[in-house]
PDB file of C-alpha atoms in Angstrom:
ATOM      1  CA  MET P   1     -64.786  40.523-217.250  1.00 84.00           C
ATOM      2  CA  SER P   2     -67.028  37.743-218.551  1.00 95.00           C
ATOM      3  CA  ILE P   3     -68.887  35.175-216.359  1.00 98.00           C
ATOM      4  CA  TYR P   4     -69.486  31.554-217.660  1.00 98.00           C
ATOM      5  CA  VAL P   5     -72.764  30.263-216.454  1.00 98.00           C
ATOM      6  CA  GLY P   6     -73.217  26.427-216.911  1.00 98.00           C
ATOM      7  CA  ASN P   7     -75.713  23.735-216.270  1.00 98.00           C
ATOM      8  CA  LEU P   8     -78.640  25.951-217.412  1.00 98.00           C
ATOM      9  CA  SER P   9     -82.033  24.342-217.741  1.00 96.00           C
ATOM     10  CA  SER P  10     -83.380  24.480-221.266  1.00 95.00           C
ATOM     11  CA  GLU P  11     -86.171  26.661-219.866  1.00 95.00           C
ATOM     12  CA  VAL P  12     -83.930  29.458-218.833  1.00 97.00           C
ATOM     13  CA  THR P  13     -83.993  32.590-220.956  1.00 97.00           C
ATOM     14  CA  GLU P  14     -81.548  35.467-221.140  1.00 97.00           C
ATOM     15  CA  GLU P  15     -84.010  37.550-219.207  1.00 98.00           C
ATOM     16  CA  ASP P  16     -84.083  34.967-216.460  1.00 97.00           C
ATOM     17  CA  LEU P  17     -80.302  35.270-216.273  1.00 97.00           C
ATOM     18  CA  ARG P  18     -80.413  39.077-216.214  1.00 98.00           C
ATOM     19  CA  GLU P  19     -82.888  38.926-213.298  1.00 98.00           C
ATOM     20  CA  ALA P  20     -80.706  36.433-211.414  1.00 97.00           C
ATOM     21  CA  PHE P  21     -77.583  38.407-211.697  1.00 98.00           C
ATOM     22  CA  LYS P  22     -78.738  42.098-211.365  1.00 97.00           C
ATOM     23  CA  SER P  23     -78.577  42.139-207.715  1.00 97.00           C
ATOM     24  CA  PHE P  24     -74.804  41.946-207.895  1.00 97.00           C
ATOM     25  CA  GLY P  25     -74.424  44.925-209.980  1.00 97.00           C
ATOM     26  CA  GLU P  26     -75.051  46.602-213.525  1.00 97.00           C
ATOM     27  CA  ILE P  27     -74.960  44.054-216.291  1.00 97.00           C
ATOM     28  CA  LYS P  28     -73.332  44.793-219.652  1.00 97.00           C
ATOM     29  CA  SER P  29     -74.551  41.754-221.625  1.00 97.00           C
ATOM     30  CA  VAL P  30     -76.241  38.341-221.243  1.00 98.00           C
ATOM     31  CA  ASN P  31     -75.930  35.636-223.909  1.00 98.00           C
ATOM     32  CA  ILE P  32     -77.138  31.971-223.854  1.00 97.00           C
ATOM     33  CA  ILE P  33     -75.456  29.889-226.391  1.00 97.00           C
ATOM     34  CA  SER P  34     -77.524  27.841-228.833  1.00 96.00           C
ATOM     35  CA  ASP P  35     -76.822  25.124-231.366  1.00 96.00           C
ATOM     36  CA  LYS P  36     -76.205  26.662-234.710  1.00 94.00           C
ATOM     37  CA  PHE P  37     -78.299  23.960-236.602  1.00 96.00           C
ATOM     38  CA  THR P  38     -81.148  23.094-234.171  1.00 95.00           C
ATOM     39  CA  LYS P  39     -81.311  26.466-232.392  1.00 94.00           C
ATOM     40  CA  GLN P  40     -81.742  24.657-229.058  1.00 95.00           C
ATOM     41  CA  PRO P  41     -79.872  26.133-226.013  1.00 95.00           C
ATOM     42  CA  ARG P  42     -76.673  24.264-225.298  1.00 96.00           C
ATOM     43  CA  GLY P  43     -76.922  24.549-221.577  1.00 97.00           C
ATOM     44  CA  PHE P  44     -74.560  27.448-220.890  1.00 97.00           C
ATOM     45  CA  GLY P  45     -74.168  31.121-221.516  1.00 98.00           C
ATOM     46  CA  PHE P  46     -72.255  34.225-220.425  1.00 98.00           C
ATOM     47  CA  VAL P  47     -72.977  37.230-218.314  1.00 98.00           C
ATOM     48  CA  GLU P  48     -70.834  40.295-218.484  1.00 97.00           C
ATOM     49  CA  MET P  49     -70.812  42.713-215.584  1.00 97.00           C
ATOM     50  CA  MET P  50     -69.785  46.416-215.755  1.00 97.00           C
ATOM     51  CA  THR P  51     -67.131  46.191-212.993  1.00 96.00           C
ATOM     52  CA  ASP P  52     -64.676  43.485-211.815  1.00 96.00           C
ATOM     53  CA  ASP P  53     -66.200  43.850-208.296  1.00 97.00           C
ATOM     54  CA  ALA P  54     -69.615  43.058-209.533  1.00 97.00           C
ATOM     55  CA  THR P  55     -68.235  40.083-211.417  1.00 97.00           C
ATOM     56  CA  LYS P  56     -66.542  38.650-208.393  1.00 97.00           C
ATOM     57  CA  ALA P  57     -69.644  39.085-206.269  1.00 97.00           C
ATOM     58  CA  ALA P  58     -71.822  37.413-208.848  1.00 98.00           C
ATOM     59  CA  ILE P  59     -69.480  34.468-209.218  1.00 98.00           C
ATOM     60  CA  ALA P  60     -69.413  33.974-205.438  1.00 97.00           C
ATOM     61  CA  GLY P  61     -73.092  34.525-205.004  1.00 97.00           C
ATOM     62  CA  MET P  62     -74.491  32.489-207.893  1.00 98.00           C
ATOM     63  CA  ASN P  63     -72.265  29.395-208.098  1.00 98.00           C
ATOM     64  CA  GLY P  64     -74.320  26.360-207.003  1.00 97.00           C
ATOM     65  CA  LYS P  65     -77.624  28.462-206.780  1.00 97.00           C
ATOM     66  CA  ASP P  66     -80.745  26.844-208.221  1.00 97.00           C
ATOM     67  CA  LEU P  67     -82.220  28.399-211.337  1.00 97.00           C
ATOM     68  CA  LYS P  68     -85.323  26.656-212.768  1.00 96.00           C
ATOM     69  CA  GLY P  69     -84.576  23.263-211.102  1.00 96.00           C
ATOM     70  CA  LYS P  70     -80.809  23.044-211.736  1.00 97.00           C
ATOM     71  CA  PRO P  71     -77.761  24.201-209.640  1.00 98.00           C
ATOM     72  CA  LEU P  72     -75.611  26.650-211.674  1.00 98.00           C
ATOM     73  CA  THR P  73     -72.003  26.334-212.348  1.00 98.00           C
ATOM     74  CA  VAL P  74     -70.617  29.815-212.403  1.00 98.00           C
ATOM     75  CA  ASN P  75     -66.938  30.892-212.746  1.00 97.00           C
ATOM     76  CA  GLU P  76     -64.785  33.353-214.694  1.00 96.00           C
ATOM     77  CA  ALA P  77     -65.027  32.818-218.471  1.00 94.00           C
ATOM     78  CA  ARG P  78     -61.807  31.672-219.981  1.00 90.00           C
ATOM     79  CA  PRO P  79     -60.690  33.044-223.420  1.00 85.00           C
ATOM     80  CA  LYS P  80     -61.608  30.813-226.444  1.00 77.00           C
ATOM     81  CA  SER P  81     -58.823  28.534-227.381  1.00 73.00           C
ATOM     82  CA  ASP P  82     -57.335  28.091-230.806  1.00 62.00           C
ATOM     83  CA  SER P  83     -57.622  24.270-230.585  1.00 58.00           C
ATOM     84  CA  GLY P  84     -60.801  24.099-232.472  1.00 53.00           C
ATOM     85  CA  LYS P  85     -59.461  25.843-235.536  1.00 52.00           C
ATOM     86  CA  ARG P  86     -58.641  23.813-238.636  1.00 48.00           C
ATOM     87  CA  SER P  87     -55.296  24.363-240.220  1.00 44.00           C
ATOM     88  CA  PHE P  88     -53.929  23.048-243.520  1.00 45.00           C
ATOM     89  CA  GLY P  89     -50.309  23.991-243.031  1.00 45.00           C
ATOM     90  CA  GLY P  90     -48.340  27.166-242.818  1.00 46.00           C
ATOM     91  CA  GLY P  91     -47.461  30.002-245.171  1.00 45.00           C
ATOM     92  CA  GLY P  92     -48.543  30.961-248.554  1.00 44.00           C
ATOM     93  CA  GLY P  93     -51.980  29.502-248.832  1.00 45.00           C
ATOM     94  CA  HIS P  94     -54.530  27.134-247.543  1.00 45.00           C
ATOM     95  CA  PHE P  95     -52.511  23.994-248.178  1.00 45.00           C
ATOM     96  CA  GLY P  96     -49.018  24.981-247.021  1.00 47.00           C
ATOM     97  CA  GLY P  97     -48.077  27.045-250.053  1.00 48.00           C
ATOM     98  CA  LYS P  98     -47.218  24.127-252.215  1.00 46.00           C
ATOM     99  CA  ARG P  99     -48.572  23.565-255.727  1.00 49.00           C
ATOM    100  CA  ASP P 100     -48.639  20.061-256.560  1.00 50.00           C
ATOM    101  CA  PHE P 101     -50.782  18.847-259.471  1.00 50.00           C
ATOM    102  CA  GLY P 102     -49.737  15.263-259.264  1.00 54.00           C
ATOM    103  CA  GLY P 103     -47.144  15.480-262.005  1.00 52.00           C
ATOM    104  CA  GLY P 104     -43.544  16.438-262.645  1.00 51.00           C
ATOM    105  CA  GLY P 105     -41.972  13.264-263.841  1.00 52.00           C
ATOM    106  CA  GLY P 106     -43.826  12.793-267.060  1.00 52.00           C
ATOM    107  CA  GLY P 107     -41.227  14.042-269.588  1.00 53.00           C
ATOM    108  CA  GLY P 108     -41.231  16.621-272.241  1.00 52.00           C
ATOM    109  CA  ASN P 109     -41.700  19.530-269.776  1.00 51.00           C
ATOM    110  CA  PHE P 110     -39.844  22.773-270.221  1.00 51.00           C
ATOM    111  CA  SER P 111     -37.997  24.186-267.329  1.00 51.00           C
ATOM    112  CA  GLY P 112     -39.674  26.952-265.458  1.00 53.00           C
ATOM    113  CA  ARG P 113     -43.237  25.635-266.196  1.00 53.00           C
ATOM    114  CA  ARG P 114     -45.547  23.857-263.862  1.00 54.00           C
ATOM    115  CA  SER P 115     -46.211  20.259-264.785  1.00 51.00           C
ATOM    116  CA  PHE P 116     -49.677  18.825-264.857  1.00 53.00           C
ATOM    117  CA  GLY P 117     -48.682  15.421-266.122  1.00 55.00           C
ATOM    118  CA  SER P 118     -48.814  12.007-264.310  1.00 52.00           C
ATOM    119  CA  GLY P 119     -45.981  10.069-262.862  1.00 52.00           C
ATOM    120  CA  GLY P 120     -43.756  11.133-259.833  1.00 52.00           C
ATOM    121  CA  SER P 121     -44.626  13.696-257.421  1.00 49.00           C
ATOM    122  CA  ARG P 122     -43.261  17.132-256.540  1.00 50.00           C
ATOM    123  CA  SER P 123     -42.296  18.521-253.167  1.00 50.00           C
ATOM    124  CA  SER P 124     -41.733  22.192-253.580  1.00 50.00           C
ATOM    125  CA  GLY P 125     -43.359  25.154-255.326  1.00 51.00           C
ATOM    126  CA  ARG P 126     -40.660  25.220-258.034  1.00 52.00           C
ATOM    127  CA  SER P 127     -41.029  23.245-261.319  1.00 48.00           C
ATOM    128  CA  ARG P 128     -38.512  20.946-262.515  1.00 52.00           C
ATOM    129  CA  THR P 129     -37.990  19.497-266.002  1.00 52.00           C
ATOM    130  CA  GLY P 130     -39.336  16.115-266.382  1.00 52.00           C
ATOM    131  CA  GLY P 131     -37.237  13.091-266.429  1.00 53.00           C
ATOM    132  CA  GLY P 132     -36.397  11.666-269.934  1.00 53.00           C
ATOM    133  CA  GLY P 133     -37.802  14.559-271.834  1.00 51.00           C
ATOM    134  CA  HIS P 134     -35.811  17.065-273.891  1.00 53.00           C
ATOM    135  CA  ARG P 135     -36.014  20.817-274.645  1.00 54.00           C
ATOM    136  CA  GLY P 136     -37.091  21.528-278.068  1.00 54.00           C
ATOM    137  CA  GLY P 137     -34.722  23.519-280.174  1.00 55.00           C
TER     138      GLY P 137
END
């Protein structure tokens, strides 16, 4: 079980967190989150304890405790949500599975071929013959 540790001073290191939490049990991992561009700490991190009992004891014992001048916010980490993911529609590809090249109504198109002409728009992945055109024979 992972522990969220918030309100971290920018001076706190992963080793500082390890020292602060080790009295509650064996620590599996410690990770302070940094901005991916500036590499500066974002003010929170995660500590993972080896057992659930150690996790519960650490949360109870560390929440509100001062570490390098700031009171910590400590609670059970929640799973990462999907709300931050970008979506371009469902099924069949990045943009909803539709192939629309801005054409379809230009005329002179043969049935069964994709249109790249201008004029009109298409709403499905299937091609249609252009309006006003004819099939060569």
